[in-house]
CSV table of C-alpha atoms and ligand atoms in Angstrom, one decimal:
chain,number,residue,atom,x,y,z
A,501,MET,CA,-50.4,-79.9,-30.4
A,502,ASP,CA,-47.6,-79.3,-32.9
A,503,LEU,CA,-44.4,-79.5,-30.9
A,504,ALA,CA,-42.7,-77.0,-33.1
A,505,VAL,CA,-45.5,-74.5,-32.3
A,506,ASN,CA,-44.9,-75.0,-28.5
A,507,LEU,CA,-41.2,-74.3,-28.8
A,508,ARG,CA,-41.2,-71.2,-31.0
A,509,PRO,CA,-39.4,-68.5,-29.0
A,510,ASP,CA,-42.0,-65.8,-30.0
A,511,LEU,CA,-44.8,-67.7,-28.2
A,512,PRO,CA,-45.7,-67.1,-24.6
A,513,ARG,CA,-43.8,-69.3,-22.2
A,514,LEU,CA,-45.2,-72.7,-21.2
A,515,THR,CA,-44.4,-72.3,-17.5
A,516,ASP,CA,-45.5,-69.8,-15.0
A,517,GLY,CA,-42.4,-68.5,-13.2
A,518,GLU,CA,-44.4,-66.5,-10.7
A,519,ARG,CA,-46.3,-69.5,-9.6
A,520,LEU,CA,-43.1,-71.5,-9.2
A,521,TRP,CA,-41.6,-68.6,-7.1
A,522,SER,CA,-44.6,-68.5,-5.0
A,523,ASP,CA,-44.4,-72.3,-4.4
A,524,LEU,CA,-40.7,-72.0,-3.5
A,525,MET,CA,-41.4,-69.3,-0.9
A,526,ALA,CA,-44.3,-71.3,0.5
A,527,MET,CA,-42.1,-74.4,0.8
A,528,ALA,CA,-39.4,-72.2,2.4
A,529,LYS,CA,-41.7,-71.5,5.3
A,530,ILE,CA,-41.4,-75.2,6.4
A,531,GLY,CA,-38.3,-75.3,8.6
A,532,ALA,CA,-37.7,-71.6,8.2
A,533,LEU,CA,-34.6,-70.2,10.0
A,534,ALA,CA,-33.9,-66.8,11.4
A,535,HIS,CA,-31.7,-65.5,8.6
A,536,GLY,CA,-33.9,-66.6,5.6
A,537,GLY,CA,-32.8,-70.2,5.2
A,538,CYS,CA,-34.4,-73.6,5.9
A,539,CYS,CA,-33.6,-76.7,8.0
A,540,ARG,CA,-35.5,-79.8,6.9
A,541,LEU,CA,-33.2,-82.7,7.8
A,542,SER,CA,-34.2,-86.1,6.3
A,543,LEU,CA,-37.2,-87.8,7.8
A,544,THR,CA,-37.8,-85.1,10.4
A,545,ASP,CA,-41.3,-83.6,10.9
A,546,GLU,CA,-40.2,-80.7,8.7
A,547,ASP,CA,-39.3,-83.2,5.9
A,548,ARG,CA,-42.7,-84.8,6.3
A,549,GLN,CA,-44.5,-81.5,6.1
A,550,ALA,CA,-42.5,-80.6,2.9
A,551,ARG,CA,-43.3,-84.1,1.4
A,552,ASP,CA,-47.0,-83.7,2.3
A,553,LEU,CA,-47.2,-80.3,0.6
A,554,PHE,CA,-45.5,-81.6,-2.5
A,555,VAL,CA,-47.9,-84.6,-2.6
A,556,ARG,CA,-50.9,-82.3,-2.2
A,557,TRP,CA,-49.7,-80.1,-5.1
A,558,ALA,CA,-48.9,-83.1,-7.3
A,559,ARG,CA,-52.4,-84.6,-6.8
A,560,GLU,CA,-54.0,-81.2,-7.5
A,561,ALA,CA,-52.0,-81.3,-10.8
A,562,GLY,CA,-53.7,-84.6,-11.6
A,563,CYS,CA,-50.6,-86.8,-10.9
A,564,GLU,CA,-50.7,-90.4,-9.7
A,565,VAL,CA,-48.5,-90.4,-6.6
A,566,ARG,CA,-46.5,-93.4,-5.5
A,567,VAL,CA,-43.9,-94.0,-2.8
A,568,ASP,CA,-41.1,-96.7,-3.0
A,569,PRO,CA,-39.4,-98.6,-0.2
A,570,PHE,CA,-36.7,-95.8,0.2
A,571,GLY,CA,-39.4,-93.1,0.6
A,572,ASN,CA,-38.8,-91.7,-2.9
A,573,ILE,CA,-42.0,-90.0,-4.0
A,574,PHE,CA,-43.0,-90.3,-7.7
A,575,ALA,CA,-45.7,-88.1,-9.2
A,576,THR,CA,-46.7,-89.3,-12.6
A,577,ARG,CA,-48.5,-87.4,-15.5
A,578,ALA,CA,-49.5,-90.2,-17.9
A,579,GLY,CA,-48.3,-90.2,-21.5
A,580,ARG,CA,-50.1,-91.5,-24.6
A,581,SER,CA,-48.6,-94.9,-24.6
A,582,ALA,CA,-48.9,-96.7,-21.2
A,583,ASP,CA,-45.8,-98.9,-21.8
A,584,ALA,CA,-43.5,-96.1,-22.9
A,585,ALA,CA,-40.6,-95.4,-20.6
A,586,HIS,CA,-40.9,-92.4,-18.3
A,587,VAL,CA,-39.1,-89.1,-18.5
A,588,LEU,CA,-38.1,-88.5,-14.9
A,589,VAL,CA,-37.6,-84.9,-13.5
A,590,GLY,CA,-36.7,-84.2,-10.0
A,591,SER,CA,-34.3,-83.5,-7.1
A,592,HIS,CA,-34.6,-83.4,-3.3
A,593,LEU,CA,-36.6,-81.6,-0.6
A,594,ASP,CA,-34.2,-82.3,2.4
A,595,THR,CA,-31.8,-79.6,3.3
A,596,GLN,CA,-28.6,-78.8,5.2
A,597,PRO,CA,-28.8,-77.6,8.8
A,598,HIS,CA,-28.2,-74.0,7.6
A,599,GLY,CA,-29.7,-74.7,4.2
A,600,GLY,CA,-31.0,-72.2,1.7
A,601,ARG,CA,-34.4,-71.9,-0.1
A,602,PHE,CA,-33.3,-73.3,-3.5
A,603,ASP,CA,-30.9,-76.3,-3.1
A,604,GLY,CA,-32.8,-79.4,-4.2
A,605,VAL,CA,-36.3,-78.0,-3.7
A,606,LEU,CA,-36.0,-75.9,-7.0
A,607,GLY,CA,-35.7,-79.1,-9.0
A,608,VAL,CA,-38.7,-80.8,-7.4
A,609,LEU,CA,-41.0,-77.8,-7.7
A,610,ALA,CA,-39.9,-76.9,-11.2
A,611,GLY,CA,-40.7,-80.4,-12.2
A,612,LEU,CA,-44.2,-79.9,-10.8
A,613,GLU,CA,-44.5,-76.6,-12.7
A,614,VAL,CA,-43.6,-78.5,-16.0
A,615,VAL,CA,-46.5,-80.8,-15.3
A,616,ARG,CA,-48.8,-77.9,-14.7
A,617,ALA,CA,-47.6,-76.2,-17.9
A,618,LEU,CA,-48.3,-79.3,-20.0
A,619,ASN,CA,-51.7,-79.5,-18.4
A,620,ALA,CA,-52.5,-75.9,-19.2
A,621,ALA,CA,-51.3,-76.2,-22.8
A,622,GLY,CA,-53.3,-79.4,-23.3
A,623,ILE,CA,-50.2,-81.2,-24.5
A,624,GLU,CA,-50.3,-85.0,-24.6
A,625,THR,CA,-46.8,-86.5,-24.5
A,626,GLU,CA,-45.7,-89.9,-25.7
A,627,HIS,CA,-43.8,-90.7,-22.6
A,628,ALA,CA,-45.1,-90.3,-19.0
A,629,VAL,CA,-43.5,-87.4,-17.2
A,630,THR,CA,-42.8,-88.3,-13.6
A,631,VAL,CA,-41.6,-85.8,-11.0
A,632,VAL,CA,-39.5,-87.3,-8.1
A,633,ASN,CA,-38.4,-86.3,-4.7
A,634,TRP,CA,-35.4,-88.4,-3.7
A,635,THR,CA,-35.0,-89.3,0.0
A,636,ASN,CA,-31.9,-88.0,1.9
A,637,GLU,CA,-29.8,-86.5,-0.8
A,638,GLU,CA,-27.8,-84.4,1.7
A,639,GLY,CA,-26.7,-87.2,4.0
A,640,VAL,CA,-26.6,-84.8,7.0
A,641,ARG,CA,-28.7,-86.8,9.5
A,642,PHE,CA,-28.3,-90.2,7.9
A,643,SER,CA,-25.0,-91.1,6.1
A,644,PRO,CA,-24.4,-91.8,3.3
A,645,GLY,CA,-26.2,-89.2,1.2
A,646,LEU,CA,-28.0,-89.9,-2.0
A,647,THR,CA,-29.8,-92.7,-0.2
A,648,GLY,CA,-33.1,-92.6,-2.2
A,649,SER,CA,-31.6,-92.4,-5.6
A,650,GLY,CA,-28.9,-94.9,-4.6
A,651,GLY,CA,-31.6,-97.3,-3.6
A,652,PHE,CA,-33.6,-96.7,-6.8
A,653,VAL,CA,-30.6,-97.5,-9.0
A,654,GLY,CA,-29.4,-100.4,-6.9
A,655,ALA,CA,-26.2,-98.7,-5.6
A,656,ILE,CA,-27.5,-99.0,-2.1
A,657,ARG,CA,-29.3,-102.2,-0.9
A,658,ALA,CA,-32.3,-102.0,1.4
A,659,TYR,CA,-30.3,-104.3,3.8
A,660,ASP,CA,-27.5,-101.7,4.0
A,661,THR,CA,-29.9,-98.9,4.8
A,662,ALA,CA,-31.6,-101.0,7.4
A,663,ALA,CA,-28.3,-100.8,9.4
A,664,VAL,CA,-28.3,-97.0,9.1
A,665,THR,CA,-28.9,-94.9,12.1
A,666,GLY,CA,-28.9,-91.1,12.2
A,667,VAL,CA,-26.3,-89.0,14.0
A,668,ASP,CA,-29.0,-88.6,16.6
A,669,GLY,CA,-29.1,-92.4,17.0
A,670,VAL,CA,-32.5,-92.8,15.3
A,671,PRO,CA,-32.7,-95.8,12.9
A,672,PHE,CA,-33.6,-95.0,9.3
A,673,TYR,CA,-36.5,-97.3,8.4
A,674,PRO,CA,-38.6,-96.8,11.6
A,675,GLU,CA,-38.2,-93.0,11.1
A,676,LEU,CA,-39.2,-93.3,7.4
A,677,HIS,CA,-42.4,-95.2,8.5
A,678,ARG,CA,-43.0,-92.8,11.4
A,679,ILE,CA,-43.4,-89.9,8.9
A,680,GLY,CA,-45.6,-92.1,6.8
A,681,TYR,CA,-43.3,-92.5,3.7
A,682,GLY,CA,-42.3,-96.1,3.9
A,683,GLY,CA,-43.8,-97.3,0.5
A,684,ALA,CA,-43.9,-100.4,-1.6
A,685,ALA,CA,-44.3,-99.0,-5.1
A,686,ARG,CA,-41.8,-99.9,-7.9
A,687,LEU,CA,-41.5,-97.4,-10.6
A,688,THR,CA,-40.8,-98.8,-14.0
A,689,SER,CA,-37.0,-99.1,-14.3
A,690,ARG,CA,-37.4,-98.2,-18.0
A,691,LEU,CA,-36.5,-94.6,-18.1
A,692,ALA,CA,-36.3,-92.5,-21.3
A,693,GLY,CA,-34.2,-90.0,-19.4
A,694,TYR,CA,-33.7,-88.0,-16.2
A,695,TYR,CA,-33.5,-84.2,-15.9
A,696,GLU,CA,-32.5,-82.3,-12.8
A,697,LEU,CA,-32.7,-78.5,-12.5
A,698,HIS,CA,-30.5,-77.3,-9.6
A,699,ILE,CA,-28.8,-74.1,-8.4
A,700,GLU,CA,-25.1,-74.2,-9.4
A,701,GLN,CA,-23.9,-73.6,-5.8
A,702,GLY,CA,-20.7,-72.1,-7.2
A,703,PRO,CA,-19.4,-68.9,-8.9
A,704,VAL,CA,-19.0,-70.0,-12.5
A,705,LEU,CA,-22.3,-68.9,-14.2
A,706,GLU,CA,-22.5,-65.6,-12.3
A,707,GLY,CA,-18.9,-64.9,-13.3
A,708,ALA,CA,-19.6,-65.7,-17.0
A,709,GLY,CA,-22.9,-63.7,-17.0
A,710,ALA,CA,-24.8,-66.9,-18.1
A,711,THR,CA,-28.2,-67.8,-16.8
A,712,ILE,CA,-28.3,-71.5,-17.9
A,713,GLY,CA,-25.6,-74.0,-17.0
A,714,ILE,CA,-25.5,-77.2,-19.2
A,715,VAL,CA,-23.8,-79.6,-16.8
A,716,GLU,CA,-21.3,-81.9,-18.5
A,717,GLY,CA,-20.8,-84.2,-15.5
A,718,ILE,CA,-20.2,-84.4,-11.8
A,719,GLN,CA,-16.8,-85.1,-10.0
A,720,GLY,CA,-16.4,-88.1,-7.8
A,721,VAL,CA,-17.2,-87.8,-4.1
A,722,ARG,CA,-16.0,-90.0,-1.3
A,723,TRP,CA,-16.8,-89.8,2.4
A,724,LEU,CA,-14.5,-91.2,5.1
A,725,ALA,CA,-15.2,-91.7,8.8
A,726,VAL,CA,-12.0,-91.3,10.9
A,727,GLU,CA,-11.9,-92.4,14.6
A,728,LEU,CA,-8.8,-91.6,16.8
A,729,ALA,CA,-8.3,-93.0,20.2
A,730,GLY,CA,-5.9,-91.6,22.8
A,731,GLU,CA,-6.4,-91.3,26.5
A,732,ASP,CA,-8.5,-89.1,28.8
A,733,ARG,CA,-6.1,-87.4,31.1
A,734,HIS,CA,-6.0,-84.5,33.6
A,735,ALA,CA,-5.2,-81.2,31.7
A,736,GLY,CA,-3.2,-79.8,34.7
A,737,THR,CA,-1.2,-82.7,36.0
A,738,THR,CA,-0.3,-84.6,32.8
A,739,PRO,CA,3.1,-83.6,31.2
A,740,ALA,CA,3.2,-83.4,27.4
A,741,ALA,CA,5.3,-86.5,27.1
A,742,ASP,CA,2.6,-88.6,28.8
A,743,ARG,CA,-0.3,-87.4,26.7
A,744,ARG,CA,-2.1,-89.3,23.9
A,745,ASP,CA,-4.1,-86.4,22.8
A,746,ALA,CA,-6.7,-87.4,20.2
A,747,PHE,CA,-7.5,-83.8,19.3
A,748,MET,CA,-3.8,-83.0,18.5
A,749,ALA,CA,-3.6,-86.1,16.5
A,750,ALA,CA,-6.7,-85.1,14.5
A,751,ALA,CA,-5.4,-81.6,14.0
A,752,ARG,CA,-2.1,-83.0,12.6
A,753,LEU,CA,-4.0,-85.4,10.4
A,754,ALA,CA,-6.2,-82.6,8.9
A,755,ILE,CA,-3.3,-80.3,8.1
A,756,ASP,CA,-1.1,-83.1,6.7
A,757,ALA,CA,-4.0,-84.6,4.6
A,758,ARG,CA,-4.9,-81.2,3.1
A,759,ALA,CA,-1.2,-80.6,2.2
A,760,ALA,CA,-1.0,-84.1,0.5
A,761,ALA,CA,-4.2,-83.5,-1.4
A,762,LEU,CA,-3.3,-80.0,-2.7
A,763,ALA,CA,0.2,-81.3,-3.6
A,764,LEU,CA,-1.5,-83.7,-6.0
A,765,ASP,CA,-3.9,-81.0,-7.4
A,766,ARG,CA,-4.2,-77.5,-6.2
A,767,ASP,CA,-7.9,-77.8,-6.9
A,768,PHE,CA,-8.5,-81.0,-4.9
A,769,ARG,CA,-11.4,-80.4,-2.5
A,770,ILE,CA,-11.0,-81.9,1.0
A,771,THR,CA,-13.3,-81.0,3.9
A,772,PHE,CA,-13.3,-82.1,7.6
A,773,GLY,CA,-16.9,-81.1,8.3
A,774,ARG,CA,-18.0,-82.9,11.3
A,775,VAL,CA,-15.6,-83.3,14.3
A,776,GLY,CA,-16.5,-84.9,17.6
A,777,VAL,CA,-14.2,-84.4,20.6
A,778,GLU,CA,-14.7,-86.5,23.7
A,779,PRO,CA,-15.2,-86.1,26.6
A,780,GLY,CA,-15.5,-82.4,25.6
A,781,SER,CA,-14.4,-81.2,29.0
A,782,ILE,CA,-12.3,-78.0,29.2
A,783,ASN,CA,-9.8,-79.6,31.6
A,784,THR,CA,-9.5,-83.1,30.3
A,785,VAL,CA,-7.1,-84.1,27.5
A,786,PRO,CA,-9.4,-85.5,24.7
A,787,GLY,CA,-9.2,-89.3,24.6
A,788,ARG,CA,-11.4,-89.8,21.4
A,789,VAL,CA,-12.0,-87.8,18.3
A,790,THR,CA,-14.4,-88.7,15.4
A,791,MET,CA,-14.0,-86.8,12.1
A,792,SER,CA,-15.7,-86.9,8.7
A,793,VAL,CA,-13.7,-86.4,5.6
A,794,ASP,CA,-15.3,-85.3,2.3
A,795,LEU,CA,-13.1,-85.8,-0.8
A,796,ARG,CA,-14.0,-84.5,-4.3
A,797,HIS,CA,-12.2,-84.9,-7.6
A,798,SER,CA,-13.0,-86.0,-11.1
A,799,ASP,CA,-10.0,-88.4,-11.1
A,800,VAL,CA,-10.7,-91.6,-9.2
A,801,ASP,CA,-6.9,-92.3,-9.0
A,802,LEU,CA,-6.4,-89.1,-7.1
A,803,LEU,CA,-9.3,-89.9,-4.7
A,804,ASP,CA,-7.7,-93.3,-4.1
A,805,ARG,CA,-4.2,-91.7,-3.5
A,806,VAL,CA,-5.6,-89.2,-0.9
A,807,GLU,CA,-7.6,-91.9,0.8
A,808,LYS,CA,-4.5,-94.0,1.0
A,809,GLU,CA,-2.4,-91.1,2.4
A,810,ILE,CA,-5.1,-90.6,5.1
A,811,VAL,CA,-5.0,-94.3,6.1
A,812,GLU,CA,-1.2,-94.2,6.3
A,813,ALA,CA,-1.2,-90.9,8.2
A,814,VAL,CA,-3.6,-92.3,10.8
A,815,ALA,CA,-1.3,-95.3,11.3
A,816,ALA,CA,1.7,-93.0,11.7
A,817,LEU,CA,0.0,-91.0,14.4
A,818,ALA,CA,0.7,-94.0,16.7
A,819,GLY,CA,4.3,-92.9,16.7
A,820,SER,CA,3.9,-89.1,16.8
A,821,GLU,CA,0.9,-88.8,19.1
A,822,GLY,CA,0.5,-92.2,20.6
A,823,THR,CA,-3.0,-92.6,19.2
A,824,ARG,CA,-4.7,-95.6,17.5
A,825,GLY,CA,-7.1,-94.9,14.7
A,826,THR,CA,-9.4,-96.3,12.0
A,827,VAL,CA,-10.6,-95.0,8.7
A,828,THR,CA,-13.9,-96.3,7.2
A,829,ARG,CA,-15.2,-95.5,3.7
A,830,ALA,CA,-18.8,-94.2,4.3
A,831,MET,CA,-19.7,-93.3,0.7
A,832,ASP,CA,-18.2,-93.5,-2.8
A,833,VAL,CA,-19.9,-92.0,-5.8
A,834,ALA,CA,-18.0,-92.3,-9.0
A,835,PRO,CA,-17.6,-89.3,-11.4
A,836,VAL,CA,-20.2,-89.3,-14.1
A,837,ARG,CA,-20.5,-87.7,-17.6
A,838,PHE,CA,-24.0,-86.6,-18.7
A,839,ASP,CA,-25.8,-87.6,-22.0
A,840,ALA,CA,-24.5,-85.5,-24.9
A,841,ALA,CA,-27.8,-85.5,-26.8
A,842,MET,CA,-29.7,-84.3,-23.7
A,843,GLN,CA,-27.1,-81.6,-23.2
A,844,ASP,CA,-27.7,-80.5,-26.8
A,845,ASN,CA,-31.4,-80.6,-26.1
A,846,ILE,CA,-31.0,-78.3,-23.2
A,847,GLU,CA,-28.8,-75.9,-25.2
A,848,ALA,CA,-31.4,-75.8,-28.0
A,849,SER,CA,-34.1,-75.0,-25.5
A,850,ALA,CA,-32.0,-72.1,-24.0
A,851,SER,CA,-30.9,-70.7,-27.3
A,852,GLY,CA,-34.5,-71.0,-28.7
A,853,LEU,CA,-35.5,-68.7,-25.8
A,854,GLY,CA,-32.5,-66.4,-26.4
A,855,ILE,CA,-31.1,-67.2,-22.9
A,856,ALA,CA,-27.3,-67.3,-22.5
A,857,SER,CA,-26.0,-70.7,-21.5
A,858,GLN,CA,-22.6,-72.3,-20.8
A,859,ARG,CA,-21.4,-75.8,-20.3
A,860,LEU,CA,-19.6,-76.6,-17.0
A,861,PRO,CA,-18.8,-79.5,-14.7
A,862,SER,CA,-20.6,-79.8,-11.3
A,863,GLY,CA,-18.5,-79.4,-8.1
A,864,ALA,CA,-21.5,-80.5,-6.1
A,865,MET,CA,-22.8,-84.1,-6.0
A,866,HIS,CA,-26.4,-84.7,-7.0
A,867,ASP,CA,-28.9,-87.5,-7.4
A,868,ALA,CA,-28.2,-87.4,-11.1
A,869,SER,CA,-24.8,-89.0,-10.2
A,870,ASN,CA,-26.9,-92.2,-9.5
A,871,LEU,CA,-29.5,-91.8,-12.2
A,872,ALA,CA,-26.7,-91.6,-14.8
A,873,ARG,CA,-25.8,-95.1,-13.9
A,874,ILE,CA,-29.1,-96.5,-15.3
A,875,ALA,CA,-30.5,-93.9,-17.8
A,876,PRO,CA,-29.5,-91.0,-20.0
A,877,SER,CA,-29.3,-88.1,-17.6
A,878,ALA,CA,-28.7,-84.3,-17.7
A,879,MET,CA,-28.7,-81.4,-15.3
A,880,ILE,CA,-29.5,-77.7,-15.8
A,881,PHE,CA,-28.0,-75.1,-13.5
A,882,VAL,CA,-29.1,-71.6,-12.7
A,883,PRO,CA,-26.7,-69.1,-11.0
A,884,SER,CA,-26.1,-68.8,-7.2
A,885,ARG,CA,-25.4,-65.3,-6.1
A,886,GLY,CA,-21.8,-65.1,-5.0
A,887,GLY,CA,-21.5,-68.8,-5.5
A,888,ILE,CA,-22.9,-69.3,-2.0
A,889,SER,CA,-24.9,-72.4,-1.0
A,890,HIS,CA,-25.3,-74.6,2.1
A,891,ASN,CA,-25.8,-71.2,3.7
A,892,GLU,CA,-29.0,-69.4,4.7
A,893,SER,CA,-28.1,-66.5,2.3
A,894,GLU,CA,-28.3,-68.8,-0.8
A,895,TRP,CA,-30.0,-66.8,-3.5
A,896,THR,CA,-31.1,-67.1,-7.2
A,897,ASP,CA,-33.1,-64.3,-8.8
A,898,PRO,CA,-36.8,-64.9,-9.7
A,899,ALA,CA,-36.1,-64.3,-13.4
A,900,GLN,CA,-33.3,-66.9,-13.3
A,901,VAL,CA,-35.6,-69.4,-11.6
A,902,ALA,CA,-38.2,-68.7,-14.2
A,903,ASP,CA,-35.7,-69.1,-17.1
A,904,GLY,CA,-34.4,-72.4,-15.7
A,905,CYS,CA,-37.9,-73.8,-15.4
A,906,GLU,CA,-38.9,-72.8,-18.9
A,907,VAL,CA,-35.7,-74.4,-20.3
A,908,LEU,CA,-36.4,-77.5,-18.3
A,909,ALA,CA,-40.0,-77.6,-19.6
A,910,ARG,CA,-38.9,-77.3,-23.2
A,911,ALA,CA,-36.2,-79.9,-22.9
A,912,VAL,CA,-38.6,-82.3,-21.2
A,913,LEU,CA,-41.3,-81.6,-23.7
A,914,ARG,CA,-38.9,-82.4,-26.6
A,915,HIS,CA,-37.8,-85.6,-24.9
A,916,ALA,CA,-41.2,-86.8,-23.8
A,917,THR,CA,-42.7,-86.2,-27.2
A,918,GLY,CA,-39.9,-87.3,-29.4
B,803,LIG,O1,-22.7,-82.6,-1.0
B,803,LIG,C1,-23.1,-82.0,-2.0
B,803,LIG,O2,-22.3,-81.8,-2.9
B,803,LIG,C2,-24.6,-81.8,-2.2
B,803,LIG,O3,-24.8,-80.4,-2.2
B,803,LIG,N1,-25.4,-82.4,-1.3
B,804,LIG,MN1,-28.7,-80.4,-3.7
B,805,LIG,MN1,-26.9,-79.6,-1.0
B,806,LIG,MN1,-39.1,-91.5,-27.1
């Protein structure tokens, strides 16, 4: 079919927004929580159920489904030339513990909707279109995050992942095989491009009244694991001067590190999201604290400086709190810029549909951070109500979901046919 015909704004849409919405709500039933959100931590039975549902739908859409050694699922709609590079479209099905119904899953199911739309229109593309679900984007149960896409682009070696155990002590690979997604397939490394549709998870688009976000790039993200050792002591009999209180050391570290980061840049984003206090007894001075640190900034030098401040602050706590500590880097994903031509392709698709768009950076990390290392990549955002995400009340309107999917479909169609 004539590409120009497919892309004329006056023609009916290629994609079926209602079908996509119905898929999203069906997927949201897996791991459903009391307040409308979802919990599907990586490689749990809920993750398996979501994967199985995606695989069933992909096969019903005529895709060839393959699984690689990191558990990434690739659903391919063949193109005209067998040896042409693939256009990859995807995101992740795993969620946060109090996750919403759109983070990640929108990009996977919208990719599937693009395949169904191409089928319905009888369009044959030059390049194969492959929809992908990346394993463990969130990094909640197994750290670091972005495991599947990191493995696919060679940023994470299988050997490194073999050493990974979950916060629940379960090793990564046995769990991947337990849920039946330890594969051996190798998708062609020749990619024509990677597209990811995702909710913005921030307030920018809603504030600007735009429906489509054309993402310029993603800031760097660095995860640190801090461990502070003091001494378990009796809460009633131990004078202040004799205490080596690991919690007080952690509290001082958090306040001082945040002050140092904000002094460098008022918009530096530092988060202490997972704190473990041992022995966790009301009447025992904590002898050990473990703490995660999430650092975000587009300037690697500032990330380096804050990391160095934290290492030095942990050492200084020996004097002020009598504790000993270690800081280990658990993840380091460099800032990326997305492909300019693909951004223009997305903008042309939105404007062709008369949908307001705006360019913006991504505060959140995404698998596209990894894909951009090996192939031209781009992301499309749709608004998050109140800028809220990683929260059960995460919401995007059905019309915005439908618009995002149609823009994705037209951008992918141009790319896969061009
Ligand atoms: O951490 C992130 O930015 C992503 O939402 N997982
Ligand atoms: Mn996500
Ligand atoms: Mn997320
Ligand atoms: Mn081409």
